[in-house]
Amino acid sequence: MEYNFEEIEKKWQQYWREHNTYKVEINNAKPKYYVLDMFPYPSGAGLHVGHPLGYIASDIFARYKRLKGFNVLHPMGYDAYGLPAEQYAIQTGTHPAVTTEKNINRYREQMDKIGFSYDWNREVRTSNPEYYKWTQWTFIQLFKSYYDNTLKKAAPIDGLVRKFEESGTEGLDAACGKPLTFSASEWKAMNEKEQQEILMNYRLAYLADTMVNWCPELGTVLANDEVQEGLSVRGGFPVVRKSMRQWSLRITAYAERLLEGLETIEWSDSIKDVQRNWIGKSMGASMFFKIDGSDREMEIFTTRADTLFGVTFMVLAPEHEMALEIASAEQRKAVEEYVTWAKNRSERERMSEVKKVSGVFTGAYAVNPFNGTKIPIWISDYVLMGYGTGAIMAVPAHDSRDFAFARHFSLPIIQVVAKQGEAPSDTSSWAESFDAKDGVMVNSDFLTGLSVKEAIERMIAEIEKRGIGKGKTNYRLRDAIFSRQRYWGEPFPIYYKDDMPYPLDESLLPLKLPNIDQYKPTETGEPPLARAKNWVTVDGNPLETNTMPGFAGSSGYYLRYMDPHNDNAYFSKEANGYWQQVDLYIGGAEHATGHLIYSRFWNKFLYDIGLACKDEPFKKLVNQGMIQGRTSFVYRSRNDKNLFVSKNIEGRSADTDPIRVDINMVHNDILDVDEFKQWRDDFKDARFVFEKDKDGNDVYVCGWEVEKMSKSKYNVQNPDDLVVKYGADTLRLYEMFLGPLEQSKPWDTQGIEGSFRFLKKFWKMYFDKNGDFAVSDEKATKEELKVLHTLIKKEEEDIERISFNTVVSAFMICVNDLTTMRCNKREILEPLVIMISPYAPHIAEELWHLFGHEDSVVSQQFPKFNADFIGDSSFVYPVSFNGKRRFDMELPLDMSTADIEKAVKEAPETKKWVGELNIKKIIIVPKKIINVVVG
RNA sequence: GCCGAAGUGGCGGAAUAGGUAGACGCGUCGGUCUCAAAAACCGAUGAGGUAAUGCUCGUGCCGGUUCGAUUCCGGCCUUCGGUACCA
């Protein structure tokens, strides 16, 4: 019987569907394992071969864990809210739900063909009301909570209200927008609106005027991780900074815990580093400088308190509230002009001109509290309002940005740190500042002679002693802006009364997304939801017209899978107690500063309010690499637009330009010239300069390059085509065989033949010459058992460390060996079916049933490894002399070191090679090598 | 600039704890079968040298540790990814 993958795969996919083979329930008798893929946004383009890579890996792992006796939760769903469907809606009027539904169906169809073992009963879609009910519910909980820095966790805002009533802000340490101080009686004297405004300063979901990334083209604000190099990640449109009243999540309250949590999870060092940098913890001091001739003070933040005697000027950010206030009369106009100019620059302009120094003197001076020096205060946009206090003390000798500024405006530069063992030098001859934190203090009064590290500590202590500041930790992490001026997202469960936001009663959830007739913002610039009719509560209070961002729905979806149909709770205590957290999470590294941080925050909050039983959502994370395209090129003559020169023609590169061609017209780097001529109109008169292949035929050879897989580069490989041609099992095997999961690698369709051949060979082992299923019940030989158990060991070890490519190799070796031995014994071939089932589930299921079994291979046990079968009684050691000359020596494995030494000394080869030289020592590495050192 | 990852045949890659570098696959070359082709199977395949070999060189470059280094250490180079006036 031929290996008819088409028939086999159809048959078993249907069987699995009909038998609900992958449905999973809580089973306290079994240990659980939770394997999760990052759910996809269903785009219109469908899947290319890069997308299923991670899904195949997680599927293999899930299937393997099932065979190992685990109760495996392996769900899938869709991140269904997103910009492309909305933009399509604006252009065509098609409701985003319709587009999304269509795309989801296409995704599902493609995924089903690959034979995944998802429990589709647990599917979630972020745009379903049954799902987003809980997104909205979580938002309300965030709104009703604040972060208690003393307890280091979230707490109910009601408790804060009681605290204010009793003692005001006295002794309060809570995360907030800006520090406030008031007494209990002051609190009680406030009206409702004033109190609400105060509380807003503490809520974990809060409304505030914030500088946001505004994208005029998209008509919406964007979070920091949705902006790259001043352009929107989606669409690539310019982004400007703008102050707007927006919802934010106080993720900064969790900065320290997000940092600490990284120590407890099994993620790669590189992704942990990305998150550490994004959180950007820096320890230093905040301190106040008096302003000369005024009773005002300016607060600055510095990590280099040690350099205080090297301060020669101060800088305020242009947006700093003091910027205009302190300007002297004669400088006032210049300051105003500068501030206006700085405000109107787009984010991109600002970035592209990073190296250009600009700024203006305010005319005011600050006083150095340690030596009384008057220090000019400047304004410059190299100081950012969003970090620290928006004001700095500038030490040009030891900070490269301050240095550039000082040089540009001819400000003095004072050295206060010198390299170990070097005398201070004349700063006017310096080409750059000395930023390093290793050195000795000079010119610094009581700090002189100390190391930088010591000086920082000493200075902070001194600052605190004098009451002019204190040690402080700053984080680069910003609060997450949570509103979007879009239609296709979760509505906020918020209404307004007296202009203040209030949460809807939880019984009113979900607050469903209303239908509207147009999807673009209103003429007055309000969000699309402002077009909705009756977008008010029953009392007529207006509802929030913003919607939530993409990351809202994806921040807690992994929890919902545990109990997806629960209408009374996000998930039950029982379900969460059983499934706990994701054991293995597979997905792209591009979410490092977005989804993977928001989810951790979301989860920590749910943990704080007693809902989630684990503090971290994803125990182990694996980032699959990108599959890049292998683009093919033809070379067009510059002089003759219709002439194409084959790659290896001499002198070709001098006067041709490479042009991308569709990889489907290129086989083995040989161009199908007829297809090429028909491909595009401007190529229909193409002529070619061919080269000769080995048989002397004229061929056109294409060049190639590795690039990102994309439609516009004509290098997209569609998985469906491969499934049709080779079957899903071959595709699965080949995607894994391509290389290490975490590594980016180019797609090469040619190599898939190897995996296909392997499966055909594998299949053949089970059939005789006549094509009948034929396995013998004869006892397996020692050799055959050795081959089998070597594979069991390899597969177990390598799967656990997510090294699937080497397992596939091991399968190939195993099948080659068994084929050579003409092994057709049940004792070997039956376990093999179980072992290959995670990788090639269809063929495994077919063979399993041919063995006469009624049940699915899915419910089997992974074969037990037995070391006795591979443990030889002897081992062949290479014996080398000074690492050079060598001979092989077969010795029993249980031989003692002393006996091995003796045997080596007495070997005739040793006598021959060593001659009259002395043996200095003999190094024995068990099962590896014996090294004889002579001299 | 800073942080991270990686550099091994014609190509993808292997070497899991410092121990015979190049497993496995693709491609290429040669062969078997066939009227022929496909499929399948067998053999060769890092470079150089040799009648032949357990010979010489060889894991980005330079140096170090070691009997022995793709692996560890120091210094460079290149590529990719992240991030960027973060004080």
CSV table of C-alpha atoms in Angstrom, one decimal, chain A residues 176 180 197 214 218 220 294 308 400 416 429 497 512 518 532 534 559 574 613 618 630 638 641 644 664 682 845 895 918:
chain,number,residue,atom,x,y,z
A,176,CYS,CA,0.0,58.1,42.4
A,180,LEU,CA,-0.7,65.2,47.5
A,197,GLU,CA,-10.5,64.0,41.3
A,214,TRP,CA,-1.1,60.9,18.8
A,218,LEU,CA,-5.1,56.8,12.3
A,220,THR,CA,-6.0,57.7,17.6
A,294,SER,CA,13.3,83.8,44.7
A,308,LEU,CA,27.5,67.7,42.4
A,400,SER,CA,28.1,63.2,27.1
A,416,VAL,CA,35.3,66.1,39.4
A,429,SER,CA,41.2,70.0,25.6
A,497,LYS,CA,-21.8,62.3,35.6
A,512,LYS,CA,-22.0,45.6,24.1
A,518,GLN,CA,-19.9,54.9,9.7
A,532,ALA,CA,-23.8,55.6,18.2
A,534,ASN,CA,-28.5,56.3,22.6
A,559,LEU,CA,-6.9,32.6,32.2
A,574,GLU,CA,-11.6,25.4,40.9
A,613,CYS,CA,-3.5,31.8,42.2
A,618,PHE,CA,3.8,32.2,32.0
A,630,ARG,CA,14.3,33.1,0.2
A,638,ARG,CA,20.4,48.3,-17.9
A,641,LYS,CA,14.9,46.4,-20.6
A,644,PHE,CA,17.8,39.1,-18.8
A,664,ASN,CA,6.7,29.7,-7.6
A,682,ASP,CA,6.2,44.1,-19.1
A,845,GLU,CA,-3.0,7.1,13.9
A,895,MET,CA,36.8,-1.7,34.2
A,918,ASN,CA,58.2,8.3,29.8
